[in-house]
mmCIF file of C-alpha atoms in Angstrom:
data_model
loop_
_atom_site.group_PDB
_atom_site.id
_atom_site.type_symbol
_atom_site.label_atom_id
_atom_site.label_comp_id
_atom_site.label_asym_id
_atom_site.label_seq_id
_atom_site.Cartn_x
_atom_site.Cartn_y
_atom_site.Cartn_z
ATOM 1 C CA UNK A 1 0.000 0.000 0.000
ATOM 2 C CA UNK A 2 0.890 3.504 -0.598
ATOM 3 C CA UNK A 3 1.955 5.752 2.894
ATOM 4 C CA UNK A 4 3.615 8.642 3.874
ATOM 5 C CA UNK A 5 6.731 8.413 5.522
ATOM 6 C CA UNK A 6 10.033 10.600 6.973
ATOM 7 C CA UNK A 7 12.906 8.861 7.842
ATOM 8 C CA UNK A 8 14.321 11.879 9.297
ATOM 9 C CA UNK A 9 13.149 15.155 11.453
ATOM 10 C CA UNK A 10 12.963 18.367 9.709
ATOM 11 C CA UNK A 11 10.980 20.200 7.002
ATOM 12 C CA UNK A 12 7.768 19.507 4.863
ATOM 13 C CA UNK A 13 10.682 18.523 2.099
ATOM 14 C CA UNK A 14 11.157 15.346 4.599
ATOM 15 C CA UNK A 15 7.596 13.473 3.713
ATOM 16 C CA UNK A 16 7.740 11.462 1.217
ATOM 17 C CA UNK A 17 5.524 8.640 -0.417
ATOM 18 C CA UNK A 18 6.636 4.533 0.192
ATOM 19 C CA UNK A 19 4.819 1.467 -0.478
ATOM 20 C CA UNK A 20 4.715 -0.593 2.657
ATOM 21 C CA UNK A 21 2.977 -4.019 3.915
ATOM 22 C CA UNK A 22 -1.064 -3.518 4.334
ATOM 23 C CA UNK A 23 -1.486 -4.096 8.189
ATOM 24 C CA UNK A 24 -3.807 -6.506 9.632
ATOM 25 C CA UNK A 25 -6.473 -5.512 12.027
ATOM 26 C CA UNK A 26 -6.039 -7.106 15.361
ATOM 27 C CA UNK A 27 -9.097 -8.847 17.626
ATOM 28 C CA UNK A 28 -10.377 -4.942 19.081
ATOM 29 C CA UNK A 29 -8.988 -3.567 15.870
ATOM 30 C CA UNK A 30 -10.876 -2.278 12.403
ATOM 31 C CA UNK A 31 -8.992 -2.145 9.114
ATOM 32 C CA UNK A 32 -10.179 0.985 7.353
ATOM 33 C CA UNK A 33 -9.782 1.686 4.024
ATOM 34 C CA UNK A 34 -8.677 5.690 4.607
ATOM 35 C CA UNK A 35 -10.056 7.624 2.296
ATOM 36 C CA UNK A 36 -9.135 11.127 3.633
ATOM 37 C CA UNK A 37 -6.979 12.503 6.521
ATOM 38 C CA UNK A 38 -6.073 16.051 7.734
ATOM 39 C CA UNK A 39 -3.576 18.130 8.909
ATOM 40 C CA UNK A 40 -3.260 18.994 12.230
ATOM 41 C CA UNK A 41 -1.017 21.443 13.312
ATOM 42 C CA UNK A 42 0.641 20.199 15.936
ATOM 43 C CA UNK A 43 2.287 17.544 13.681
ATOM 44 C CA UNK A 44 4.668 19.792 13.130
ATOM 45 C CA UNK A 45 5.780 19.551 16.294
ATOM 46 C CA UNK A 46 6.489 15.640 15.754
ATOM 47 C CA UNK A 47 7.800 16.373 12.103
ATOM 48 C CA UNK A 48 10.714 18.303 13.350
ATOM 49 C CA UNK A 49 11.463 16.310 16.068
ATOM 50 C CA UNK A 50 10.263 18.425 19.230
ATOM 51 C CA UNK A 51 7.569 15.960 20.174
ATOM 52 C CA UNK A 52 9.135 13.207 22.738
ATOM 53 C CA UNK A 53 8.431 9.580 22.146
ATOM 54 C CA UNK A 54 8.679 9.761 18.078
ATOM 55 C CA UNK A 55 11.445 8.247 16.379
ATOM 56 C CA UNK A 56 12.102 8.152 12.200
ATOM 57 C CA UNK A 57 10.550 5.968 10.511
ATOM 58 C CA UNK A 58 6.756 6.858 10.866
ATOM 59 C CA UNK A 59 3.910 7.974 8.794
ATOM 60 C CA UNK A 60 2.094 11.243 10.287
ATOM 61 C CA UNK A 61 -1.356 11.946 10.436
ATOM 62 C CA UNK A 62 -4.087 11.356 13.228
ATOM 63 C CA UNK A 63 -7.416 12.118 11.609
ATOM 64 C CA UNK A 64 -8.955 9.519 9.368
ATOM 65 C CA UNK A 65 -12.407 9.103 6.736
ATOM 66 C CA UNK A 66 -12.797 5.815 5.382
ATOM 67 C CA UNK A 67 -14.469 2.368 4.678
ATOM 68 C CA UNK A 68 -14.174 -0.461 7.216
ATOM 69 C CA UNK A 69 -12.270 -3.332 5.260
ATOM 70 C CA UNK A 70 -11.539 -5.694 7.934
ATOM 71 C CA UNK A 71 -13.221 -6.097 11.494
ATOM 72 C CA UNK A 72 -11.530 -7.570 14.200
ATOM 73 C CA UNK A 73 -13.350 -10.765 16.190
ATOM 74 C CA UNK A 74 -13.810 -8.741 19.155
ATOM 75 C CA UNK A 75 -15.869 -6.168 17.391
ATOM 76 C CA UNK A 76 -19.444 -5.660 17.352
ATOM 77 C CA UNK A 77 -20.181 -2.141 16.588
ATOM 78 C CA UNK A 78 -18.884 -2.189 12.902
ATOM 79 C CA UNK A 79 -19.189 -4.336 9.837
ATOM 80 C CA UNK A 80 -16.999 -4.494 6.506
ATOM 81 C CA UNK A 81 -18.258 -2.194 4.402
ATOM 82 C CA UNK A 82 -19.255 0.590 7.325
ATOM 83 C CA UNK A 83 -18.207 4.029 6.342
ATOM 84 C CA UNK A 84 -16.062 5.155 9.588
ATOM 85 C CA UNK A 85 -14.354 7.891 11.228
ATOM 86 C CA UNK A 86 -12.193 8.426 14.282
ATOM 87 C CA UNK A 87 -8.598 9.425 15.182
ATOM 88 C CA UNK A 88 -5.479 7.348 15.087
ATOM 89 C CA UNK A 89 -1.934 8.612 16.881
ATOM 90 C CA UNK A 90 -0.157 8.427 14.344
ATOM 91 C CA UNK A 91 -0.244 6.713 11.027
ATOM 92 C CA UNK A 92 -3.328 8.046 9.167
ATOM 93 C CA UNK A 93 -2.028 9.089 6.220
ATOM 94 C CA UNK A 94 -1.576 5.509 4.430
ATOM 95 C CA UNK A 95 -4.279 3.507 2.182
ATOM 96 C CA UNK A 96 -5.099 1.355 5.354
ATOM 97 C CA UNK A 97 -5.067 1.910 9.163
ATOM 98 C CA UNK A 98 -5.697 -0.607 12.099
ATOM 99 C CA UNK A 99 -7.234 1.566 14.273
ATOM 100 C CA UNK A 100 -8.879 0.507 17.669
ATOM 101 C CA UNK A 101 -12.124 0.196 16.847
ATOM 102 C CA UNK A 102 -13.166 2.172 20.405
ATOM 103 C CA UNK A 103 -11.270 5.243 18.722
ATOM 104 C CA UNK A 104 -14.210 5.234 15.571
ATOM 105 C CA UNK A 105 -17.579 6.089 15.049
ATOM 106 C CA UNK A 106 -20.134 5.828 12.062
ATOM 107 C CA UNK A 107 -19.370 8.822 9.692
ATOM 108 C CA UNK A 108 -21.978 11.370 9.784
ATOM 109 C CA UNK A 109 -24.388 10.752 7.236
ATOM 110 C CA UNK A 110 -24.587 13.791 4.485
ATOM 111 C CA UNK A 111 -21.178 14.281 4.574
ATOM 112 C CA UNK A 112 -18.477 12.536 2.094
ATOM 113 C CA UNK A 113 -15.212 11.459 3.419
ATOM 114 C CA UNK A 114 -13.100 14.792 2.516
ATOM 115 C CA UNK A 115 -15.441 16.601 5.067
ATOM 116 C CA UNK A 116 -15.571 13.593 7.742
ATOM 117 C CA UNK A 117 -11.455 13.667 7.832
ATOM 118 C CA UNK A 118 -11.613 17.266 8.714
ATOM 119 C CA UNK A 119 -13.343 16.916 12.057
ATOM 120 C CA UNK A 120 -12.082 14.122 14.734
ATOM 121 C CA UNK A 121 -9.140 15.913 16.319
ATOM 122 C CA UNK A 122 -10.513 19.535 15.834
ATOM 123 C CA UNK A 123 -13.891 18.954 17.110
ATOM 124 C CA UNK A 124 -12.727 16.615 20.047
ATOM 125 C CA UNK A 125 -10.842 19.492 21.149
ATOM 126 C CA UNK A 126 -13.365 21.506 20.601
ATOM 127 C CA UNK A 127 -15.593 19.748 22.354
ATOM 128 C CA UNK A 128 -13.802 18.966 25.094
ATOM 129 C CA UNK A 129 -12.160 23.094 25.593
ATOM 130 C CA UNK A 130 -16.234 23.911 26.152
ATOM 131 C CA UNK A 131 -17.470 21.889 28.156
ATOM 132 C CA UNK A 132 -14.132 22.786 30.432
ATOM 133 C CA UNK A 133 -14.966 26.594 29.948
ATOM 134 C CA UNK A 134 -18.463 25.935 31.238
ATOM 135 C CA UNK A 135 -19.988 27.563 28.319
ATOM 136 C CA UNK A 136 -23.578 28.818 28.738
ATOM 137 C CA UNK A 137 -25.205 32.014 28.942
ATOM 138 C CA UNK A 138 -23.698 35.326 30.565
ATOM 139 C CA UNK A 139 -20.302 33.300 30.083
ATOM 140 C CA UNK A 140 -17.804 35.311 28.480
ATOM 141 C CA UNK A 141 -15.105 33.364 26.206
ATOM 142 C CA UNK A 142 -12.186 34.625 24.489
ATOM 143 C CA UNK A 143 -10.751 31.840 21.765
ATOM 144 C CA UNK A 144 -7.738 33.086 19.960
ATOM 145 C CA UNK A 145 -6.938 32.046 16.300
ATOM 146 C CA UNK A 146 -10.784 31.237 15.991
ATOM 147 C CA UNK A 147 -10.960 31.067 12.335
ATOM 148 C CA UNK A 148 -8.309 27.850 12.567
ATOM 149 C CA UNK A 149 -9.441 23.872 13.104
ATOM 150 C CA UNK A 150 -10.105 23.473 16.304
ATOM 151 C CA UNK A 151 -10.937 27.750 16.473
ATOM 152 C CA UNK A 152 -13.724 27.839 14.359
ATOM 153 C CA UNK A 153 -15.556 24.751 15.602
ATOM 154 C CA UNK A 154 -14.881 25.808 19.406
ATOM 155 C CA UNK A 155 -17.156 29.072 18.101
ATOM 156 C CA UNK A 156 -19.810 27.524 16.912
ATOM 157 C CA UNK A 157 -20.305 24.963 19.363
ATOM 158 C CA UNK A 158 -19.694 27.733 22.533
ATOM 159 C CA UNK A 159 -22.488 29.563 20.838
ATOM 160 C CA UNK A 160 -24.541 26.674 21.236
ATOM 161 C CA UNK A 161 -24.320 26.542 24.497
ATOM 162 C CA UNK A 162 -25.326 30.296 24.209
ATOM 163 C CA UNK A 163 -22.053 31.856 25.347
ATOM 164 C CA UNK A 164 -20.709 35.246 24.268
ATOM 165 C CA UNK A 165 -17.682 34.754 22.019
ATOM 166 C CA UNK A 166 -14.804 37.135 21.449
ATOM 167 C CA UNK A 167 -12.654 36.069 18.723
ATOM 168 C CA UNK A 168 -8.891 37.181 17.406
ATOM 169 C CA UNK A 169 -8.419 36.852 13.879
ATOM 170 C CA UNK A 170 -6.768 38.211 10.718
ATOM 171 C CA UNK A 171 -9.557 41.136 9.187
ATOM 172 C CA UNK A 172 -9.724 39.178 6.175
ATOM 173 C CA UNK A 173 -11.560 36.116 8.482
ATOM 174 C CA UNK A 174 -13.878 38.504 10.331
ATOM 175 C CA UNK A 175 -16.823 37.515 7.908
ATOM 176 C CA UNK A 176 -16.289 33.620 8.110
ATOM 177 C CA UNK A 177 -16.334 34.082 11.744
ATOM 178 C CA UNK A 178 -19.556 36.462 12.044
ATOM 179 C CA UNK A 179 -21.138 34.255 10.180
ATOM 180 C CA UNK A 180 -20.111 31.282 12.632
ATOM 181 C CA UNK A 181 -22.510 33.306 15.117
ATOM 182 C CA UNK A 182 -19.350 34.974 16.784
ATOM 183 C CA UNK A 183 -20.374 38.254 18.793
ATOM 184 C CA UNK A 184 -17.061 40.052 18.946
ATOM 185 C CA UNK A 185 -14.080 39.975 16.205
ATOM 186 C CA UNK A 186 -10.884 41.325 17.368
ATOM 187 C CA UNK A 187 -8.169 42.379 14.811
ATOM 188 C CA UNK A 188 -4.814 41.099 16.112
ATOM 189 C CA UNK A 189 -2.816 42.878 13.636
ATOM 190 C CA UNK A 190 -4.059 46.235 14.478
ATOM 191 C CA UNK A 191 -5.048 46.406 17.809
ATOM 192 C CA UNK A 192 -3.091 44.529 21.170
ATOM 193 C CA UNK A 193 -5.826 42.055 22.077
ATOM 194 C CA UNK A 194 -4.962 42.786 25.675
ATOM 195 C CA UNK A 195 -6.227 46.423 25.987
ATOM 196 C CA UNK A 196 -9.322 45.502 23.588
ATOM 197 C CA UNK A 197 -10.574 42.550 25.481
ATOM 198 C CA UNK A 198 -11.210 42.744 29.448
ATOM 199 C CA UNK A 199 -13.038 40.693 31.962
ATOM 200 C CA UNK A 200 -13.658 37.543 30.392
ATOM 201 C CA UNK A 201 -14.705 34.550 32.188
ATOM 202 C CA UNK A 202 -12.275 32.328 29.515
ATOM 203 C CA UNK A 203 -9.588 32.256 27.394
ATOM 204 C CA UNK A 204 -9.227 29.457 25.078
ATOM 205 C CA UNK A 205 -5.437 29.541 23.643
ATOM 206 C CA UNK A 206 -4.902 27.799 20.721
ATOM 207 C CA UNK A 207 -1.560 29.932 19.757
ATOM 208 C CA UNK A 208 1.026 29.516 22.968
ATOM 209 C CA UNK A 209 4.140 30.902 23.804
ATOM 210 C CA UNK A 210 3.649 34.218 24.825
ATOM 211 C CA UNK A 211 0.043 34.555 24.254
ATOM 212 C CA UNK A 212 -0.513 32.585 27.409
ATOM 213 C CA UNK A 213 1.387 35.249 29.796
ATOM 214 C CA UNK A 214 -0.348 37.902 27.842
ATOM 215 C CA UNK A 215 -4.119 36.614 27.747
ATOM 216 C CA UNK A 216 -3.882 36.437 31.699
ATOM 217 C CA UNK A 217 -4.470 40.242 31.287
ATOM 218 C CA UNK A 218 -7.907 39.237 29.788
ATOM 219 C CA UNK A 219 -9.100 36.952 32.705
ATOM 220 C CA UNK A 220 -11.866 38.449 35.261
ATOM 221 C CA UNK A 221 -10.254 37.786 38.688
ATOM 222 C CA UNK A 222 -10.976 33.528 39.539
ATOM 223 C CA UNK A 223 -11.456 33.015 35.030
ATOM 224 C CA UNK A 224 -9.303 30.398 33.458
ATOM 225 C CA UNK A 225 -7.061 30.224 30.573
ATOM 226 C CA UNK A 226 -7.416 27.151 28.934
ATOM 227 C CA UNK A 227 -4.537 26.084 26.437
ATOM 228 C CA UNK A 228 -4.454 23.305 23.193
ATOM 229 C CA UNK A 229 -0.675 24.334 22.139
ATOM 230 C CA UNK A 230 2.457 22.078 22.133
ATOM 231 C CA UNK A 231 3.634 25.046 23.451
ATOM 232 C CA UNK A 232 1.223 27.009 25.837
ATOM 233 C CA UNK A 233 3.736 29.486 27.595
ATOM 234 C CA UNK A 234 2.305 29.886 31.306
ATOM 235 C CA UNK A 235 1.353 26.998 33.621
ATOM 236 C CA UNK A 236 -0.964 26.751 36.575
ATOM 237 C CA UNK A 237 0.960 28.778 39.004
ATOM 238 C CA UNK A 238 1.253 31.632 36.759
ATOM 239 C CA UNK A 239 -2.385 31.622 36.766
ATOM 240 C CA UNK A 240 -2.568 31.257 40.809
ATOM 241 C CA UNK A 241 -0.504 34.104 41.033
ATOM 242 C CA UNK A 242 -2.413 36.474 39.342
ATOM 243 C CA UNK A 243 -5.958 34.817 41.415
ATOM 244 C CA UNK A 244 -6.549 32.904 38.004
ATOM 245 C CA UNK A 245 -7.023 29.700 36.651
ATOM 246 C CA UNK A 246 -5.089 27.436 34.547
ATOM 247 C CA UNK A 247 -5.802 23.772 32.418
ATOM 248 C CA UNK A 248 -4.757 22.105 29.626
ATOM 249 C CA UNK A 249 -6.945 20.577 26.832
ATOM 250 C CA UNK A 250 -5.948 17.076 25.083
ATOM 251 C CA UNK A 251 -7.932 15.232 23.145
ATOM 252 C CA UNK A 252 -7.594 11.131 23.113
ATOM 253 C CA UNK A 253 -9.262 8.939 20.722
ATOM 254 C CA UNK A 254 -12.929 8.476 21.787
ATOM 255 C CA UNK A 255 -15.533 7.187 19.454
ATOM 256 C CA UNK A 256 -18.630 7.945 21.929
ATOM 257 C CA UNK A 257 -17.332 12.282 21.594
ATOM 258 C CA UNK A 258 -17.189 11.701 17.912
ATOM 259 C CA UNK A 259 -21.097 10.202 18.169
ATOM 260 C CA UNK A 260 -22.207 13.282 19.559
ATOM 261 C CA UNK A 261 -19.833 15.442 17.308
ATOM 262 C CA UNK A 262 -21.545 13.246 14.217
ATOM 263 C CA UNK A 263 -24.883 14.206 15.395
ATOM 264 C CA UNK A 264 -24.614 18.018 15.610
ATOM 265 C CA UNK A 265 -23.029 17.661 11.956
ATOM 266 C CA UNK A 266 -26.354 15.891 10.931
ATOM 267 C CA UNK A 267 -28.942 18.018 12.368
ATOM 268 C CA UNK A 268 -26.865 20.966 10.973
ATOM 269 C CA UNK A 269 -25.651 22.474 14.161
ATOM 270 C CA UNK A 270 -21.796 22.037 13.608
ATOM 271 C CA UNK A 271 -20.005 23.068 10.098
ATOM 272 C CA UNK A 272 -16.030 22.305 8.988
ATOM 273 C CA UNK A 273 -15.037 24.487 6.659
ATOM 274 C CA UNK A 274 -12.153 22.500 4.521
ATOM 275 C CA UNK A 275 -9.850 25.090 3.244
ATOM 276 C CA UNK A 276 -7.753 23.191 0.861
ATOM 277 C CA UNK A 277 -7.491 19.777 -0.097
ATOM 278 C CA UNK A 278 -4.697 17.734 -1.573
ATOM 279 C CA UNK A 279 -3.573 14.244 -2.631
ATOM 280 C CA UNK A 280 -1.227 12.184 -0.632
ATOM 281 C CA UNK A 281 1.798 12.796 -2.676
ATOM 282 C CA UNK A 282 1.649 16.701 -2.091
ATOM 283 C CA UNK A 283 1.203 16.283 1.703
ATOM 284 C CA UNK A 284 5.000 18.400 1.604
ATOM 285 C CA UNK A 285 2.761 21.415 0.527
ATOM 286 C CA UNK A 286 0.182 20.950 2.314
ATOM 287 C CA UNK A 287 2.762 20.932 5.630
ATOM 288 C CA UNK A 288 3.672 23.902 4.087
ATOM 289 C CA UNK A 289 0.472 26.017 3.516
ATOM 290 C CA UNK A 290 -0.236 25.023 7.172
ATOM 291 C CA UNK A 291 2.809 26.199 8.604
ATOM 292 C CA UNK A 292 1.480 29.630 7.237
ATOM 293 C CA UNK A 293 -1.259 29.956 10.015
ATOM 294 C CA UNK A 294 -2.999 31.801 7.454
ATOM 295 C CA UNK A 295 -5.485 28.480 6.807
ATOM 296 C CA UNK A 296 -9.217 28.858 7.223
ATOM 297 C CA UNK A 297 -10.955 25.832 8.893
ATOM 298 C CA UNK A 298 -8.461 22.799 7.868
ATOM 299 C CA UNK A 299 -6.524 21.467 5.226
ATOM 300 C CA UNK A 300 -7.136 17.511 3.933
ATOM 301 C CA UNK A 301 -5.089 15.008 2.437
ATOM 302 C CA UNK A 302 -6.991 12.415 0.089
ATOM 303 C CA UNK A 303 -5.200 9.337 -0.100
#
């Protein structure tokens, strides 16, 4: 089968294209068929090397869209033939993936594949960073580059839960956000977020380094900063000191989040917006255009 591969840390210029041996799904394992996979920006991080516990050779990738081509003998909640989703750390972008089958769930239905691949990791963090925040109404929330992956999701789905959203962006992604029901759009290039934004109950860092220090600023005495960066820049007694709040927001595979994250995509609640999309052997330039931080939504890789 066909998979990307680096047998080296560095660059986009380090992915290339093998062919490798088709794994075989184990007894709690599905084969899938992937049919799309995104990029995530944090594997850049494990690209160049500053992730620990990754060592050349590996194929990248964590989000997968796809066909269930093999079920393992433990597994009852999928057949051969099921159209799937889920996440996978790492190996997603390849033609097949055994992938736990507790990490999958049934792709939404009125979506195709491209779409599908776009959403586990993003909207599991998502997810996840509101339900931490407490989001409901009269609840303030600050979420920093909101017109991103896991950004413009986290938006839409505080709104939901009837929050009032502040957002930083680029002008140019003021629109796409307004139209994600946002209630405040704040210009980062032109004005210093800090002075604009005061009193919020949350701040939902998706940047890091010194955005963490500085969006402590924002916080109403007791709020919390919460942080989805390989690199988030302040840590809980930062926060203490200053009578805030700090926590940091993973995501692990979990196919019962991705049920619920299915079923807001279905009833129309929860869009992705896929900003580019490219095949397998131009994953390089897709690691490059997302390196830019000037993507919209997420970037997808059809294999």
């Amino acid at each position: 089968m066909r998979a990307s591969s680096q047998d080296r840390f560095g660059g986009p210029e380090v992915l290339t294209v093998i062919e490798t041996d088709r794994p075989v799904a184990g007894p709690d394992e599905v084969l899938v068929e992937v049919k799309a996979a995104s990029v995530n920006y944090g594997e850049a991080h494990v690209r160049e090397g500053r992730a620990a516990g990754t060592r050349p050779p590996f194929t990248l990738g964590s989000d997968l869209s796809g066909v269930a081509s093999e079920v393992g003998v433990n597994v009852g909640r999928f057949q051969p033939s099921d159209e799937v989703y889920g996440i996978f750390f790492i190996g997603t972008f390849a033609e097949y993936v055994a992938v736990p089958a507790s990490s999958l769930a049934v792709k939404p239905a009125g979506v195709d594949h491209v779409t599908a691949a776009a959403l586990p990791v993003a909207a599991q963090t998502a997810m996840t960073a509101v339900e931490a925040a407490g989001a409901a109404p009269g609840r303030r929330i600050l979420i920093h580059a909101a017109a991103g992956g896991v950004g413009h999701l986290a938006v839409q789905l505080a709104k939901l839960r009837g929050a009032y959203v502040i957002a930083t962006a680029r002008a140019a992604k003021h629109d796409f956000l307004r139209d994600l029901g946002a209630d405040e759009l704040v210009d980062y290039q032109a004005v210093d977020f800090t002075e604009a934004v005061q009193d919020v109950d949350v701040v939902f860092d998706l940047i890091g380094g010194e955005y963490g220090p500085r969006s402590l600023r924002c916080l109403r005495p007791g709020g919390t900063l919460l942080a989805a960066t390989m690199n988030p820049g302040t840590n809980a007694e930062q926060a203490e000191a200053l009578g805030r709040h700090y926590a940091w927001v993973g995501v692990r595979p979990d196919g019962s989040q991705l049920e619920q994250v299915g079923k807001l995509v279905e009833q129309g609640l929860l869009r992705v917006h896929v900003d580019r999309v490219y095949p397998l052997e131009q994953l390089a330039e897709a690691h490059r255009y997302s390196g830019t931080g000037r993507v919209r939504g997420k970037v997808v890789i059809t294999i």
